[in-house]
Coordinates of C-alpha atoms in Angstrom, one line a residue:
X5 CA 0.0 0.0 0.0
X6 CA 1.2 3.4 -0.8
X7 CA 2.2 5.5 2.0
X8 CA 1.8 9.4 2.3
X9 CA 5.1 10.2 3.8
X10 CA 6.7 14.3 5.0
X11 CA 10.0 14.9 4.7
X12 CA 10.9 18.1 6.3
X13 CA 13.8 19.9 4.7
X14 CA 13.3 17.8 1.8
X15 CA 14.8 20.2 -1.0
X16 CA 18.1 19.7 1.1
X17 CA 21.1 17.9 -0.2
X18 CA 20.1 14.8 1.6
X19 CA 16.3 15.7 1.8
X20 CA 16.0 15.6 -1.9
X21 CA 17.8 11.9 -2.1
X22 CA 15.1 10.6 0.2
X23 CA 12.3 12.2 -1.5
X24 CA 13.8 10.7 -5.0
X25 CA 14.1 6.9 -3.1
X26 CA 10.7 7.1 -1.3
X27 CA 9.2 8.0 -4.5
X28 CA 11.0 4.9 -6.4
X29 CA 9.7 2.9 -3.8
X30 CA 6.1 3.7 -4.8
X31 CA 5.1 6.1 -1.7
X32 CA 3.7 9.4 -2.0
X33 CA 5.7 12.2 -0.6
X34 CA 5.3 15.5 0.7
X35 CA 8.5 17.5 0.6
X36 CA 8.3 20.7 3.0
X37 CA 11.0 23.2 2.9
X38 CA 11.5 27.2 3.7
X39 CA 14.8 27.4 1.2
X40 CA 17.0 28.8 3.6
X41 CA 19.9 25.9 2.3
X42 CA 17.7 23.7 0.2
X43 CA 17.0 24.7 -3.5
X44 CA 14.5 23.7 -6.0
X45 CA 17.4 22.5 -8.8
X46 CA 17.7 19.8 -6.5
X47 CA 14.2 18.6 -6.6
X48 CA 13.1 19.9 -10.1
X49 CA 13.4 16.3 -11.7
X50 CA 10.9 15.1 -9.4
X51 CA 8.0 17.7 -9.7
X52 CA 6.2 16.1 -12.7
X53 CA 5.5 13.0 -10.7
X54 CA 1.9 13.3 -9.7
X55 CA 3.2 11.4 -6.4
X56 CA 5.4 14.2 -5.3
X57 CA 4.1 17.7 -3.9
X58 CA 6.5 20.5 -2.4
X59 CA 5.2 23.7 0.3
X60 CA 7.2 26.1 1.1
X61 CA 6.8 26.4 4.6
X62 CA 9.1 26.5 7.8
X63 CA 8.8 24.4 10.5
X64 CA 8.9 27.1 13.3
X65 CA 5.1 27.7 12.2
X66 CA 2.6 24.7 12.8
X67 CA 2.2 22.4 9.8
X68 CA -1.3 20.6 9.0
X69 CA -1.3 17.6 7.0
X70 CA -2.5 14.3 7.1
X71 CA 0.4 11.7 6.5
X72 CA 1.5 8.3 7.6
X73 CA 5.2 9.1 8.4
X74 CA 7.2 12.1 9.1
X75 CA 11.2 12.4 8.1
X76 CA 12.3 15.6 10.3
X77 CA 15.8 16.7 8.6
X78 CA 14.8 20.4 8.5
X79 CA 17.8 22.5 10.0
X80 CA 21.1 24.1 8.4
X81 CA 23.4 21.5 8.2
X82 CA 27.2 23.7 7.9
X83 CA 28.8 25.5 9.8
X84 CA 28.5 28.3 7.0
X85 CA 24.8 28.1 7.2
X86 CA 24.0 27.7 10.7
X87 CA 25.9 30.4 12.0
X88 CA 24.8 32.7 9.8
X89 CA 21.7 32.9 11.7
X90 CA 22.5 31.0 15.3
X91 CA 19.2 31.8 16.4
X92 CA 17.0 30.8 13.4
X93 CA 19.0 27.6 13.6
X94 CA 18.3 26.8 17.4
X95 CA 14.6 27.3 16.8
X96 CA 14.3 24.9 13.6
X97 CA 16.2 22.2 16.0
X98 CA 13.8 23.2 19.4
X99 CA 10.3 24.9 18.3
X100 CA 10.4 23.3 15.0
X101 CA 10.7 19.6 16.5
X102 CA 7.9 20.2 18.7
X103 CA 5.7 21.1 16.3
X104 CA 6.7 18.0 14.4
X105 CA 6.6 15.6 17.0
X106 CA 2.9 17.8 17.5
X107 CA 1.9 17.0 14.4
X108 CA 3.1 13.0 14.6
X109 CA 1.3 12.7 18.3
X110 CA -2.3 13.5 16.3
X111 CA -1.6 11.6 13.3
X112 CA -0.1 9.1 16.0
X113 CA 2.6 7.9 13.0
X114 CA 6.0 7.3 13.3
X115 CA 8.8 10.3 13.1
X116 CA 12.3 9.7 12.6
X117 CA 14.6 12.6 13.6
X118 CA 18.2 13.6 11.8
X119 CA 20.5 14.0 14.7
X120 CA 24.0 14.6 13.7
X121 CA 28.0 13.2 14.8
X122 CA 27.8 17.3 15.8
X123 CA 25.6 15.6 19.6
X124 CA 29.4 14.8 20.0
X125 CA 31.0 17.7 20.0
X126 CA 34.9 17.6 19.9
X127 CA 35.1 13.7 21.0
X128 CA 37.2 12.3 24.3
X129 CA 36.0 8.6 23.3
X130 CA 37.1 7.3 19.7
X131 CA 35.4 5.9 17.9
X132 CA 32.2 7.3 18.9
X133 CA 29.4 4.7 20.3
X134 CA 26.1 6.0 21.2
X135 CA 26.1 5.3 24.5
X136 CA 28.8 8.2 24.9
X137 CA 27.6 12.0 26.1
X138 CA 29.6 13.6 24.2
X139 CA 32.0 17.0 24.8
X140 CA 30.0 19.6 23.9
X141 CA 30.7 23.9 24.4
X142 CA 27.3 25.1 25.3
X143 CA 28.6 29.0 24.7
X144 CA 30.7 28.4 21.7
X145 CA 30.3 29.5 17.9
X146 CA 29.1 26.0 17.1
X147 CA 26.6 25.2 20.1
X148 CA 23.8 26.6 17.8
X149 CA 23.5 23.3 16.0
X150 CA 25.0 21.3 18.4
X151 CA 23.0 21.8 21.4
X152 CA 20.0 22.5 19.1
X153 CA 20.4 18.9 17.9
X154 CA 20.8 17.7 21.3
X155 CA 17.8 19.4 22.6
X156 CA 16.3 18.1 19.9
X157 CA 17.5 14.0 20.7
X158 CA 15.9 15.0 24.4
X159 CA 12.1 16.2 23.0
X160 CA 12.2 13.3 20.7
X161 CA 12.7 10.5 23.8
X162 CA 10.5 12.7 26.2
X163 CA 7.8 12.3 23.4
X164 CA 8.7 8.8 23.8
X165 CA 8.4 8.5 27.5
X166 CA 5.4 10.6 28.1
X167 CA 3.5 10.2 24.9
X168 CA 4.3 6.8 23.7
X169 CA 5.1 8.6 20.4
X170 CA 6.9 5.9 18.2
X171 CA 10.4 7.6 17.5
X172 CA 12.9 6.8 15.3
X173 CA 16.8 8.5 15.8
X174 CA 19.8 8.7 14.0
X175 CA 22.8 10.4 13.9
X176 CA 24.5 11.3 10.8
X177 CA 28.2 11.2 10.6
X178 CA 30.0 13.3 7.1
X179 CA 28.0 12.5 4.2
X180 CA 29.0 13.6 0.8
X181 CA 27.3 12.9 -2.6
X182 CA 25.7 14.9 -5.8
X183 CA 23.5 17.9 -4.3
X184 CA 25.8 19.0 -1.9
X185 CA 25.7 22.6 -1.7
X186 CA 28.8 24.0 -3.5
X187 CA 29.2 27.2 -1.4
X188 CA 28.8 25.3 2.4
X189 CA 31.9 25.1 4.0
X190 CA 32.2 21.5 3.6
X191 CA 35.4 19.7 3.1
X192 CA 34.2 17.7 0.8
X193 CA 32.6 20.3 -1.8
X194 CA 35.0 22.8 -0.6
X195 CA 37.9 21.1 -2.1
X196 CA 36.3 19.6 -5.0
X197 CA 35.7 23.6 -6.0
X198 CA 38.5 24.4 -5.2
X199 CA 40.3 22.0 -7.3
X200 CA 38.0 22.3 -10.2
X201 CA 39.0 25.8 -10.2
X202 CA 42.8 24.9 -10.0
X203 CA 42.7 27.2 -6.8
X204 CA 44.8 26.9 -3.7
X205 CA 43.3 23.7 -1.4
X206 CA 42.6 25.3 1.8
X207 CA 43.6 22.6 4.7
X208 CA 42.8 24.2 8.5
X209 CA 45.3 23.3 11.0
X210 CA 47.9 21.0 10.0
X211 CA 45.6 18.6 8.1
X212 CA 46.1 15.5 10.3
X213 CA 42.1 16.1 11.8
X214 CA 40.9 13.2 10.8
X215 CA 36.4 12.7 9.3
X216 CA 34.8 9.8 7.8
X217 CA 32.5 10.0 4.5
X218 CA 29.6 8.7 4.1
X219 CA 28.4 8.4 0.0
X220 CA 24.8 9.6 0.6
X221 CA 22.9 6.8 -1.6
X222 CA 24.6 4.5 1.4
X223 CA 23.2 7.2 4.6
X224 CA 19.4 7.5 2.7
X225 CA 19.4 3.3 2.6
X226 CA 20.1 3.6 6.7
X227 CA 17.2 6.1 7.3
X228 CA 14.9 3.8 5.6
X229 CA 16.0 1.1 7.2
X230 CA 15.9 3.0 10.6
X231 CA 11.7 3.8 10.0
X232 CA 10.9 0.8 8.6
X233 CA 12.9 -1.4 11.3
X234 CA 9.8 -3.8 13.3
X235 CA 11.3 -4.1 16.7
X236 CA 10.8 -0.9 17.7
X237 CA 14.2 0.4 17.9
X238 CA 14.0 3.9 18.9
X239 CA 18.0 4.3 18.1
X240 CA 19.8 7.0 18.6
X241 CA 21.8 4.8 15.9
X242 CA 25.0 6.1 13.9
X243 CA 24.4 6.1 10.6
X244 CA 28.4 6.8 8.9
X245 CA 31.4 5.0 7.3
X246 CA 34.1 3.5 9.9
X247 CA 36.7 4.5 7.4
X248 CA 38.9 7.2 9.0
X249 CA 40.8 9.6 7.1
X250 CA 43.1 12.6 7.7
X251 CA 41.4 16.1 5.7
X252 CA 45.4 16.2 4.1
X253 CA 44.9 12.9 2.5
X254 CA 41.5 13.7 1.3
X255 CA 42.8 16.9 -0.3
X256 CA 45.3 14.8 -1.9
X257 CA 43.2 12.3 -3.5
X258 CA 40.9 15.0 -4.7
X259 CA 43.7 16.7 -6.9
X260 CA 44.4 13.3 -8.0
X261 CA 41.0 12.4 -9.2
X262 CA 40.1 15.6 -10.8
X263 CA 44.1 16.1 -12.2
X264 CA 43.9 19.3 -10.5
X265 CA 47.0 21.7 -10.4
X266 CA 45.9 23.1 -7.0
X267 CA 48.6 23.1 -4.4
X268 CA 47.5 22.7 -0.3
X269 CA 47.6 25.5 2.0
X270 CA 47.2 26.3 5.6
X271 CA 44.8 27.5 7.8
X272 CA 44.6 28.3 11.7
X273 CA 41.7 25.7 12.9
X274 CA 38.7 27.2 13.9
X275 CA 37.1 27.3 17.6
X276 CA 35.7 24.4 19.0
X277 CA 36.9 21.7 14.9
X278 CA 36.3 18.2 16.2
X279 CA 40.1 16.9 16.2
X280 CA 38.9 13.3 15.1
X281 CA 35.6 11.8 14.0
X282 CA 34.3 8.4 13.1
X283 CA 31.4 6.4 14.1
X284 CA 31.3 3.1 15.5
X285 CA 28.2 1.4 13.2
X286 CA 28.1 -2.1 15.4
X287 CA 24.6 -1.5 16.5
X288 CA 23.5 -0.1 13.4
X289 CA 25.2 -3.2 12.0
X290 CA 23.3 -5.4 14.0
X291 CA 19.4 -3.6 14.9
X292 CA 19.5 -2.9 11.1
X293 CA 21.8 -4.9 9.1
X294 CA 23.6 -1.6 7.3
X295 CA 26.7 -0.7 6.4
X296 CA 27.9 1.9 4.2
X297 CA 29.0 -0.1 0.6
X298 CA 30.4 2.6 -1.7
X299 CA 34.1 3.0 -1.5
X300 CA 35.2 6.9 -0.4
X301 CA 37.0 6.9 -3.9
X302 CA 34.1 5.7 -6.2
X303 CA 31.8 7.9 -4.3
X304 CA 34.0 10.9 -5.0
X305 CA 34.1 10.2 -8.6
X306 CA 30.7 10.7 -8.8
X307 CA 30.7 14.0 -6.5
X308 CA 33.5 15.6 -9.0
X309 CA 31.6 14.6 -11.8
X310 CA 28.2 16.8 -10.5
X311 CA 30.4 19.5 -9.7
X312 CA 32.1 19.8 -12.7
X313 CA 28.9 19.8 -14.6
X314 CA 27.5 22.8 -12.1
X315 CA 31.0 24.7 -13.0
X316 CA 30.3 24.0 -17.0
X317 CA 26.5 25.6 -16.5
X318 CA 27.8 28.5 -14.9
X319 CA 26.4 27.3 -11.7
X320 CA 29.3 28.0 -9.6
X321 CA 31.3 31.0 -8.9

């Protein structure tokens, strides 16, 4: 039977991935999105399925609709974005949650809430399991999205508790892919630009912080895996790839596979840069038999290929 399913921030980078696989899957889908990141290029070859309907809307405001399954990913994902406006962000994490987890306690359906490696913070415990607090600085530059997201993990299990609200979490560790926004701060899109453009690389501290990359095809299979798991596993699960690597090496192996003539250069680190992050997956391994499958180097192939085609359309600047 076809299900009616939301997917909040749905024009995102991720968002419109899971729109595109729900949709293949036969479901109907109901992408909501205020366009503060996302952007309608990255849903435009879905809009002439009859299937697929977009509103403009943001999340801070109440949302009426009748579905059968809510996706919450609605919230600046960069550091770029979310400190742009720190405040906006906080309230899409807090006051648009509760409205979400509102609108899934009167439909009484099933919401699954993006979380983020970010609950973390800058890590004591390597590699991360979710059973670890994190070390998190509630005052600093970052704590927007951070603390928001946490907040955001603690409304999500007190709807649990209190309200029996069926509640699905997971927390999403780097993920890169086609879609990513070229202008976010990301590593991953940042040096692809960059050495598309035969610019300088820019590398912040010394380069041996290490981040693990998830291709997003592989992070959108976990999610759906996550809601549609039948044991009632509530999560918080990581959803990442194992596979550590240092930001100098990924730098590296960009110039190689775009035979860029960029050189590297150096950066002070900014406040409160995770020094080291990688998920341990055992539990998402085992509640929902997922692992990432494409390898970093195919799955950058792919990324350098939708970026040079954005660069040939005069999409990036």
């Amino acid at each position: 039977m076809r299900k009616r399913i939301l997917i909040t921030g749905g024009a995102g980078f991720i968002g419109s991935h899971l729109c595109e696989k729900l949709l293949n899957e036969g479901n109907e889908v109901i992408c909501v999105d205020n366009f503060f990141t996302g952007t309608k290029d990255n849903i435009k070859h879905l809009l002439g399925n009859p299937y697929f309907e977009v509103i403009r809307h943001d999340i801070c405001f109440p949302l009426y609709v009748e579905v059968d399954e809510i996706y919450n990913l609605a919230c600046p994902a960069s550091p770029v974005h979310y400190q742009k406006d720190p405040v906006q962000t906080i309230k899409v994490s807090v006051i648009g949650s509760i409205n979400m987890l509102g609108l899934a306690k009167r439909l009484k359906v099933k919401i699954l809430q993006a979380s983020t490696s970010e609950v973390y913070g800058d890590p004591e415990v390597h590699p991360q399991k979710e059973e670890y607090w994190g070390n998190v600085n509630p005052i600093g530059p970052r704590a927007c999205y951070d603390e928001g997201k946490r907040c955001a993990e603690t409304l999500f299990f007190d709807y649990y508790r209190q309200h029996n609200l069926p509640i699905r979490v997971v927390r999403i560790f780097n993920t890169y892919g086609p879609r990513m926004h070229p202008n976010d701060g990301r590593v991953v899109s940042n040096f692809i630009v960059q050495a598309l453009k035969n610019e300088p690389i820019t590398v912040y501290g010394d380069g041996s912080q290490t981040r693990s990359f998830c291709y997003v095809n592989d992070l959108v299979d976990g999610m759906i895996k996550m809601m549609n798991n039948s044991d009632n596993f509530t999560g918080p699960v990581n959803l990442g790839n194992p596979e550590e690597y240092r930001i100098i090496d990924l730098a590296e192996k960009i110039i190689d596979l775009s035979n860029s003539k960029s050189k590297i250069i150096f950066k002070p680190l900014p406040q409160d840069d995770p020094k080291r992050r990688r998920p341990d997956i055992t539990l998402a391994k085992e509640k929902l038999n997922w692992e990432p499958k494409v390898p970093v180097e195919e799955g950058l192939k792919r990324t350098i290929e939708y970026f040079e085609r954005l660069l040939k359309e005069g999409k990036i600047r």
